[in-house]
Amino acid sequence: MSLPQYTELLGLSLQQLTEIVEGLAEAPYRARQLFDGLYRQRWSALDRFTTLSQSLRLRLSQSGFAVGLPRIEKKFVSTDGTVRYLLAFSDGQSVETVWMPEGDGGEAGDGSESGDEELEGLGAEPTRSWQRATICVSSQVGCAVECAFCMTALLGLHRNLSAGEIVSQILTVLADQQVEMQRDRVNLVFMGQGEPFLNYDNFMQAVRLLVDGVGIPESRMTVSTSGIVPRITDFGAEPVRPKLAVSLNAPNEALRMQVMPITKKWTIEKLIVALRDFPLRNRERLTFEYVLLGGVNDDVQHAREMVDLIRGLRAKVNLIALNPGPEIPFAMPSDDRVLAFQRVLTRAGIPAFVRRPRGRDIYAACGQLKHTTELVQLET
Ligand code: SAH
Ligand code: SF4
């Protein structure tokens, strides 16, 4: 007897679930119950769907359907509270997802809308050491974009993640951290492994499910791209979308070409044109990320070029000192140079923030997601 081919329910829209339910000759409202059970209640297996009749649950599983959550393969805990999860999917591929309690380190006071909000009614739980948290989500297994400073680039691209696999990372971490959506404040950043805009349709489907199903407002989500220009334009036209961050990392074509070879395909010039056309919402700002590589792109002259480049855009800049790693041929910038760089930007009227690295000791910080397993003790 051959095993049934599981069809994962996570990732399916209400419309798709309706088709399944109707195919089983059930009333369409069952699809809404299925949708709520998957995303709102976060039930991890079909036998927990107590809103459905036993016979429907049985027929769903007999038809080969399953919820489809990943397995927590490993879990590393940093001294700063950051947790790096290695999550394995049914085909054996795995990705990393990072939990950062108290925000992702750069939000408090960095002028972002989410960072400016009051922590209304939160923190009432005496046992809880965090009042809000950020989950850093992967969009692909590995990455095809060959940024010279990034450890994920060394993996190459293994495959895209499905919408369900993107959503399931968040559901797994929410369950493991015992988050209650009504009580706790959770932000999402799509800044883990992969280039979200090279897996655009699945990424956007995941966003819609997270908003409509899980109940995380789009205003609490930020996606970061290395600058896939046509997708930036598509993204601007989406009725529901996260905030946009762009990894700039160099202020001129020649230097960016060296550290981000993708610049050959989409030049800074094209990128800035697309960003000038990008329809920002009320009070929304673009974010530019800039990884400072010691002695390479961290001179005050580079900061001045950056000012000229982004002048007139409603934007802020997040400066990230290089997170070092094996096989990364760059050095960290000195604190003095980081501060001097920041000063040039802020004096020119551009809000600029230095991001505190999170979870460096467990290889959970930006650009360090490379399935590194040979360190620190395992928690699970
Ligand atoms: N692929 C997307 C999103 C994931 S990378 C992108 O590149 O935007 C998230 C951020 O980490 C990017 O801004 C990237 O420039 C930064 N990053 C990559 N490697 C880094 C490293 N070694 N140290 C610090 N930041 C790094
Ligand atoms: Fe990919 Fe982003 Fe890393 Fe570049 S920085 S290799 S786009 S994950």
Tab-separated table of N, CA and C in Angstrom, residues 222-334:
chain	number	residue	atom	x	y	z
A	222	THR	N	7.755	44.419	7.407
A	222	THR	CA	8.688	45.081	6.493
A	222	THR	C	9.363	44.013	5.638
A	223	VAL	N	9.430	44.277	4.337
A	223	VAL	CA	10.168	43.366	3.457
A	223	VAL	C	11.415	44.075	2.955
A	224	SER	N	12.485	43.322	2.896
A	224	SER	CA	13.735	43.892	2.405
A	224	SER	C	14.116	43.242	1.082
A	225	THR	N	14.513	44.063	0.118
A	225	THR	CA	14.946	43.547	-1.182
A	225	THR	C	16.319	44.081	-1.536
A	226	SER	N	17.033	43.261	-2.295
A	226	SER	CA	18.332	43.698	-2.784
A	226	SER	C	18.173	44.606	-4.017
A	227	GLY	N	16.931	44.822	-4.430
A	227	GLY	CA	16.696	45.780	-5.513
A	227	GLY	C	16.265	45.144	-6.823
A	228	ILE	N	15.239	44.299	-6.764
A	228	ILE	CA	14.682	43.667	-7.978
A	228	ILE	C	13.678	44.675	-8.543
A	229	VAL	N	14.144	45.513	-9.441
A	229	VAL	CA	13.406	46.727	-9.819
A	229	VAL	C	11.972	46.459	-10.306
A	230	PRO	N	11.758	45.511	-11.250
A	230	PRO	CA	10.371	45.339	-11.714
A	230	PRO	C	9.413	44.926	-10.597
A	231	ARG	N	9.919	44.163	-9.647
A	231	ARG	CA	9.040	43.721	-8.548
A	231	ARG	C	8.762	44.881	-7.580
A	232	ILE	N	9.683	45.813	-7.463
A	232	ILE	CA	9.424	46.983	-6.616
A	232	ILE	C	8.214	47.728	-7.168
A	233	THR	N	8.175	47.827	-8.491
A	233	THR	CA	7.053	48.512	-9.137
A	233	THR	C	5.751	47.736	-8.894
A	234	ASP	N	5.800	46.411	-9.062
A	234	ASP	CA	4.600	45.601	-8.794
A	234	ASP	C	4.148	45.766	-7.342
A	235	PHE	N	5.117	45.762	-6.476
A	235	PHE	CA	4.836	45.827	-5.035
A	235	PHE	C	4.107	47.130	-4.693
A	236	GLY	N	4.518	48.209	-5.329
A	236	GLY	CA	3.885	49.507	-5.097
A	236	GLY	C	2.409	49.504	-5.449
A	237	ALA	N	2.040	48.619	-6.385
A	237	ALA	CA	0.634	48.574	-6.830
A	237	ALA	C	-0.217	47.614	-6.000
A	238	GLU	N	0.358	46.932	-5.028
A	238	GLU	CA	-0.406	45.965	-4.221
A	238	GLU	C	-1.346	46.697	-3.260
A	239	PRO	N	-2.593	46.258	-3.202
A	239	PRO	CA	-3.514	46.901	-2.251
A	239	PRO	C	-3.136	46.643	-0.795
A	240	VAL	N	-2.579	45.487	-0.508
A	240	VAL	CA	-2.129	45.150	0.852
A	240	VAL	C	-0.658	44.798	0.758
A	241	ARG	N	0.165	45.557	1.464
A	241	ARG	CA	1.599	45.265	1.389
A	241	ARG	C	2.340	45.744	2.629
A	242	PRO	N	3.436	45.037	2.964
A	242	PRO	CA	4.307	45.504	4.046
A	242	PRO	C	5.023	46.796	3.660
A	243	LYS	N	5.800	47.326	4.590
A	243	LYS	CA	6.673	48.461	4.288
A	243	LYS	C	7.875	47.951	3.495
A	244	LEU	N	8.522	48.866	2.794
A	244	LEU	CA	9.616	48.454	1.902
A	244	LEU	C	10.967	48.939	2.423
A	245	ALA	N	11.907	48.006	2.468
A	245	ALA	CA	13.299	48.348	2.767
A	245	ALA	C	14.152	47.893	1.579
A	246	VAL	N	15.157	48.686	1.259
A	246	VAL	CA	16.032	48.355	0.137
A	246	VAL	C	17.468	48.292	0.636
A	247	SER	N	18.145	47.187	0.318
A	247	SER	CA	19.548	47.036	0.721
A	247	SER	C	20.407	47.771	-0.293
A	248	LEU	N	20.865	48.928	0.078
A	248	LEU	CA	21.645	49.743	-0.864
A	248	LEU	C	23.126	49.367	-0.768
A	249	ASN	N	23.682	49.544	0.393
A	249	ASN	CA	25.029	49.030	0.705
A	249	ASN	C	26.201	49.684	-0.019
A	250	ALA	N	25.933	50.545	-0.975
A	250	ALA	CA	27.001	51.306	-1.623
A	250	ALA	C	26.357	52.478	-2.334
A	251	PRO	N	27.038	53.621	-2.396
A	251	PRO	CA	26.389	54.820	-2.928
A	251	PRO	C	26.666	55.077	-4.411
A	252	ASN	N	27.478	54.246	-5.058
A	252	ASN	CA	27.700	54.444	-6.492
A	252	ASN	C	27.789	53.105	-7.209
A	253	GLU	N	27.601	53.147	-8.534
A	253	GLU	CA	27.473	51.900	-9.319
A	253	GLU	C	28.719	51.029	-9.186
A	254	ALA	N	29.903	51.634	-9.278
A	254	ALA	CA	31.133	50.834	-9.320
A	254	ALA	C	31.311	50.060	-8.012
A	255	LEU	N	31.108	50.748	-6.917
A	255	LEU	CA	31.297	50.097	-5.621
A	255	LEU	C	30.196	49.066	-5.362
A	256	ARG	N	28.981	49.419	-5.739
A	256	ARG	CA	27.876	48.468	-5.493
A	256	ARG	C	28.050	47.208	-6.337
A	257	MET	N	28.562	47.408	-7.565
A	257	MET	CA	28.823	46.258	-8.440
A	257	MET	C	29.767	45.272	-7.741
A	258	GLN	N	30.759	45.811	-7.040
A	258	GLN	CA	31.724	44.943	-6.353
A	258	GLN	C	31.096	44.145	-5.229
A	259	VAL	N	30.254	44.798	-4.438
A	259	VAL	CA	29.729	44.095	-3.260
A	259	VAL	C	28.375	43.437	-3.538
A	260	MET	N	27.632	43.960	-4.522
A	260	MET	CA	26.345	43.368	-4.907
A	260	MET	C	26.303	43.261	-6.428
A	261	PRO	N	26.797	42.147	-6.970
A	261	PRO	CA	26.897	42.023	-8.431
A	261	PRO	C	25.554	42.151	-9.159
A	262	ILE	N	24.460	42.017	-8.421
A	262	ILE	CA	23.134	42.167	-9.034
A	262	ILE	C	22.946	43.575	-9.618
A	263	THR	N	23.806	44.504	-9.190
A	263	THR	CA	23.770	45.878	-9.703
A	263	THR	C	23.983	45.916	-11.221
A	264	LYS	N	24.660	44.884	-11.740
A	264	LYS	CA	24.854	44.825	-13.203
A	264	LYS	C	23.507	44.755	-13.893
A	265	LYS	N	22.604	44.004	-13.315
A	265	LYS	CA	21.293	43.827	-13.922
A	265	LYS	C	20.384	45.017	-13.621
A	266	TRP	N	20.323	45.392	-12.365
A	266	TRP	CA	19.485	46.535	-11.984
A	266	TRP	C	20.366	47.576	-11.317
A	267	THR	N	20.682	48.588	-12.069
A	267	THR	CA	21.624	49.610	-11.601
A	267	THR	C	21.006	50.461	-10.492
A	268	ILE	N	21.868	51.166	-9.790
A	268	ILE	CA	21.370	52.090	-8.763
A	268	ILE	C	20.445	53.116	-9.425
A	269	GLU	N	20.822	53.534	-10.604
A	269	GLU	CA	20.019	54.558	-11.296
A	269	GLU	C	18.583	54.065	-11.487
A	270	LYS	N	18.444	52.829	-12.011
A	270	LYS	CA	17.096	52.276	-12.222
A	270	LYS	C	16.366	52.096	-10.892
A	271	LEU	N	17.123	51.687	-9.903
A	271	LEU	CA	16.543	51.460	-8.580
A	271	LEU	C	15.954	52.761	-8.021
A	272	ILE	N	16.729	53.822	-8.116
A	272	ILE	CA	16.271	55.100	-7.546
A	272	ILE	C	15.080	55.644	-8.337
A	273	VAL	N	15.085	55.429	-9.651
A	273	VAL	CA	13.926	55.866	-10.453
A	273	VAL	C	12.672	55.149	-9.951
A	274	ALA	N	12.791	53.824	-9.764
A	274	ALA	CA	11.623	53.044	-9.286
A	274	ALA	C	11.178	53.526	-7.906
A	275	LEU	N	12.149	53.872	-7.072
A	275	LEU	CA	11.791	54.296	-5.712
A	275	LEU	C	11.169	55.688	-5.711
A	276	ARG	N	11.603	56.533	-6.630
A	276	ARG	CA	10.982	57.868	-6.699
A	276	ARG	C	9.523	57.764	-7.123
A	277	ASP	N	9.214	56.718	-7.905
A	277	ASP	CA	7.823	56.502	-8.337
A	277	ASP	C	7.010	55.695	-7.342
A	278	PHE	N	7.637	55.202	-6.320
A	278	PHE	CA	6.957	54.266	-5.425
A	278	PHE	C	5.903	54.989	-4.589
A	279	PRO	N	4.655	54.514	-4.642
A	279	PRO	CA	3.586	55.239	-3.934
A	279	PRO	C	3.598	54.962	-2.428
A	280	LEU	N	4.139	55.886	-1.679
A	280	LEU	CA	4.178	55.743	-0.220
A	280	LEU	C	2.839	56.132	0.368
A	281	ARG	N	2.456	55.436	1.444
A	281	ARG	CA	1.204	55.763	2.109
A	281	ARG	C	1.446	56.912	3.085
A	282	ASN	N	0.349	57.365	3.624
A	282	ASN	CA	0.398	58.406	4.632
A	282	ASN	C	1.420	58.051	5.728
A	283	ARG	N	2.323	58.922	6.029
A	283	ARG	CA	3.307	58.747	7.109
A	283	ARG	C	4.320	57.635	6.860
A	284	GLU	N	4.238	56.991	5.695
A	284	GLU	CA	5.167	55.887	5.445
A	284	GLU	C	6.495	56.416	4.917
A	285	ARG	N	7.555	55.720	5.277
A	285	ARG	CA	8.872	56.057	4.756
A	285	ARG	C	9.527	54.805	4.192
A	286	LEU	N	10.363	54.999	3.191
A	286	LEU	CA	11.213	53.902	2.725
A	286	LEU	C	12.342	53.731	3.724
A	287	THR	N	12.889	52.520	3.756
A	287	THR	CA	14.092	52.302	4.544
A	287	THR	C	15.213	51.895	3.592
A	288	PHE	N	16.358	52.510	3.753
A	288	PHE	CA	17.555	52.016	3.073
A	288	PHE	C	18.411	51.312	4.106
A	289	GLU	N	18.846	50.102	3.761
A	289	GLU	CA	19.799	49.411	4.636
A	289	GLU	C	21.183	49.566	4.029
A	290	TYR	N	22.124	49.754	4.920
A	290	TYR	CA	23.486	49.985	4.450
A	290	TYR	C	24.430	49.232	5.385
A	291	VAL	N	24.988	48.135	4.888
A	291	VAL	CA	25.944	47.344	5.673
A	291	VAL	C	27.306	48.009	5.552
A	292	LEU	N	27.868	48.413	6.677
A	292	LEU	CA	29.167	49.094	6.640
A	292	LEU	C	30.297	48.065	6.678
A	293	LEU	N	31.103	48.085	5.632
A	293	LEU	CA	32.226	47.157	5.491
A	293	LEU	C	33.494	47.972	5.721
A	294	GLY	N	34.250	47.591	6.754
A	294	GLY	CA	35.403	48.398	7.158
A	294	GLY	C	36.360	48.693	6.002
A	295	GLY	N	36.606	49.989	5.764
A	295	GLY	CA	37.576	50.393	4.745
A	295	GLY	C	37.088	50.231	3.311
A	296	VAL	N	35.833	49.823	3.122
A	296	VAL	CA	35.328	49.579	1.761
A	296	VAL	C	34.251	50.605	1.369
A	297	ASN	N	33.225	50.713	2.205
A	297	ASN	CA	32.109	51.608	1.860
A	297	ASN	C	31.722	52.503	3.028
A	298	ASP	N	32.645	52.652	3.999
A	298	ASP	CA	32.272	53.319	5.257
A	298	ASP	C	32.929	54.684	5.431
A	299	ASP	N	33.376	55.280	4.334
A	299	ASP	CA	34.027	56.584	4.414
A	299	ASP	C	32.971	57.697	4.446
A	300	VAL	N	33.311	58.821	5.066
A	300	VAL	CA	32.345	59.939	5.077
A	300	VAL	C	32.027	60.397	3.650
A	301	GLN	N	32.997	60.207	2.752
A	301	GLN	CA	32.748	60.557	1.354
A	301	GLN	C	31.599	59.710	0.778
A	302	HIS	N	31.561	58.439	1.167
A	302	HIS	CA	30.455	57.576	0.727
A	302	HIS	C	29.132	58.068	1.309
A	303	ALA	N	29.184	58.532	2.541
A	303	ALA	CA	27.961	59.045	3.163
A	303	ALA	C	27.470	60.276	2.408
A	304	ARG	N	28.419	61.129	1.971
A	304	ARG	CA	28.006	62.331	1.207
A	304	ARG	C	27.370	61.928	-0.120
A	305	GLU	N	27.954	60.926	-0.765
A	305	GLU	CA	27.374	60.434	-2.033
A	305	GLU	C	25.961	59.902	-1.803
A	306	MET	N	25.808	59.229	-0.681
A	306	MET	CA	24.493	58.660	-0.325
A	306	MET	C	23.465	59.786	-0.159
A	307	VAL	N	23.880	60.864	0.477
A	307	VAL	CA	22.979	62.010	0.668
A	307	VAL	C	22.506	62.519	-0.690
A	308	ASP	N	23.446	62.689	-1.627
A	308	ASP	CA	23.070	63.177	-2.957
A	308	ASP	C	22.121	62.217	-3.663
A	309	LEU	N	22.396	60.939	-3.465
A	309	LEU	CA	21.625	59.910	-4.165
A	309	LEU	C	20.163	59.876	-3.722
A	310	ILE	N	19.933	59.970	-2.427
A	310	ILE	CA	18.562	59.745	-1.941
A	310	ILE	C	17.855	61.039	-1.545
A	311	ARG	N	18.495	62.157	-1.856
A	311	ARG	CA	17.886	63.451	-1.509
A	311	ARG	C	16.481	63.537	-2.101
A	312	GLY	N	15.551	64.006	-1.307
A	312	GLY	CA	14.186	64.208	-1.812
A	312	GLY	C	13.278	63.002	-1.607
A	313	LEU	N	13.864	61.849	-1.322
A	313	LEU	CA	13.021	60.677	-1.045
A	313	LEU	C	12.595	60.709	0.419
A	314	ARG	N	11.361	60.298	0.681
A	314	ARG	CA	10.943	60.208	2.081
A	314	ARG	C	11.477	58.877	2.633
A	315	ALA	N	12.639	58.958	3.272
A	315	ALA	CA	13.335	57.718	3.624
A	315	ALA	C	14.151	57.875	4.889
A	316	LYS	N	14.434	56.754	5.493
A	316	LYS	CA	15.395	56.719	6.589
A	316	LYS	C	16.459	55.681	6.235
A	317	VAL	N	17.556	55.732	6.948
A	317	VAL	CA	18.661	54.817	6.655
A	317	VAL	C	18.970	54.012	7.911
A	318	ASN	N	19.052	52.698	7.747
A	318	ASN	CA	19.523	51.843	8.836
A	318	ASN	C	20.946	51.404	8.529
A	319	LEU	N	21.853	51.794	9.398
A	319	LEU	CA	23.252	51.409	9.218
A	319	LEU	C	23.505	50.135	10.006
A	320	ILE	N	24.108	49.166	9.360
A	320	ILE	CA	24.388	47.879	10.006
A	320	ILE	C	25.890	47.634	9.897
A	321	ALA	N	26.565	47.574	11.037
A	321	ALA	CA	27.983	47.206	10.974
A	321	ALA	C	28.062	45.747	10.544
A	322	LEU	N	29.000	45.430	9.689
A	322	LEU	CA	29.133	44.062	9.186
A	322	LEU	C	29.086	43.054	10.326
A	323	ASN	N	28.258	42.054	10.157
A	323	ASN	CA	28.314	40.899	11.043
A	323	ASN	C	29.303	39.934	10.411
A	324	PRO	N	30.393	39.690	11.079
A	324	PRO	CA	31.426	38.884	10.435
A	324	PRO	C	31.064	37.400	10.426
A	325	GLY	N	31.721	36.656	9.589
A	325	GLY	CA	31.488	35.210	9.542
A	325	GLY	C	32.607	34.560	8.765
A	326	PRO	N	32.736	33.249	8.912
A	326	PRO	CA	33.774	32.550	8.154
A	326	PRO	C	33.542	32.756	6.654
A	327	GLU	N	34.577	32.889	5.912
A	327	GLU	CA	34.512	33.047	4.446
A	327	GLU	C	33.947	34.402	4.002
A	328	ILE	N	33.774	35.324	4.938
A	328	ILE	CA	33.309	36.654	4.529
A	328	ILE	C	34.541	37.568	4.482
A	329	PRO	N	34.912	38.008	3.271
A	329	PRO	CA	36.206	38.676	3.104
A	329	PRO	C	36.186	40.175	3.429
A	330	PHE	N	35.476	40.530	4.487
A	330	PHE	CA	35.415	41.946	4.877
A	330	PHE	C	35.641	42.073	6.373
A	331	ALA	N	35.989	43.303	6.768
A	331	ALA	CA	36.233	43.558	8.190
A	331	ALA	C	35.107	44.422	8.739
A	332	MET	N	34.935	44.370	10.050
A	332	MET	CA	33.955	45.250	10.678
A	332	MET	C	34.466	46.689	10.633
A	333	PRO	N	33.564	47.654	10.524
A	333	PRO	CA	34.004	49.051	10.561
A	333	PRO	C	34.283	49.463	12.009
A	334	SER	N	35.126	50.457	12.198
A	334	SER	CA	35.357	50.930	13.569
A	334	SER	C	34.146	51.751	14.015
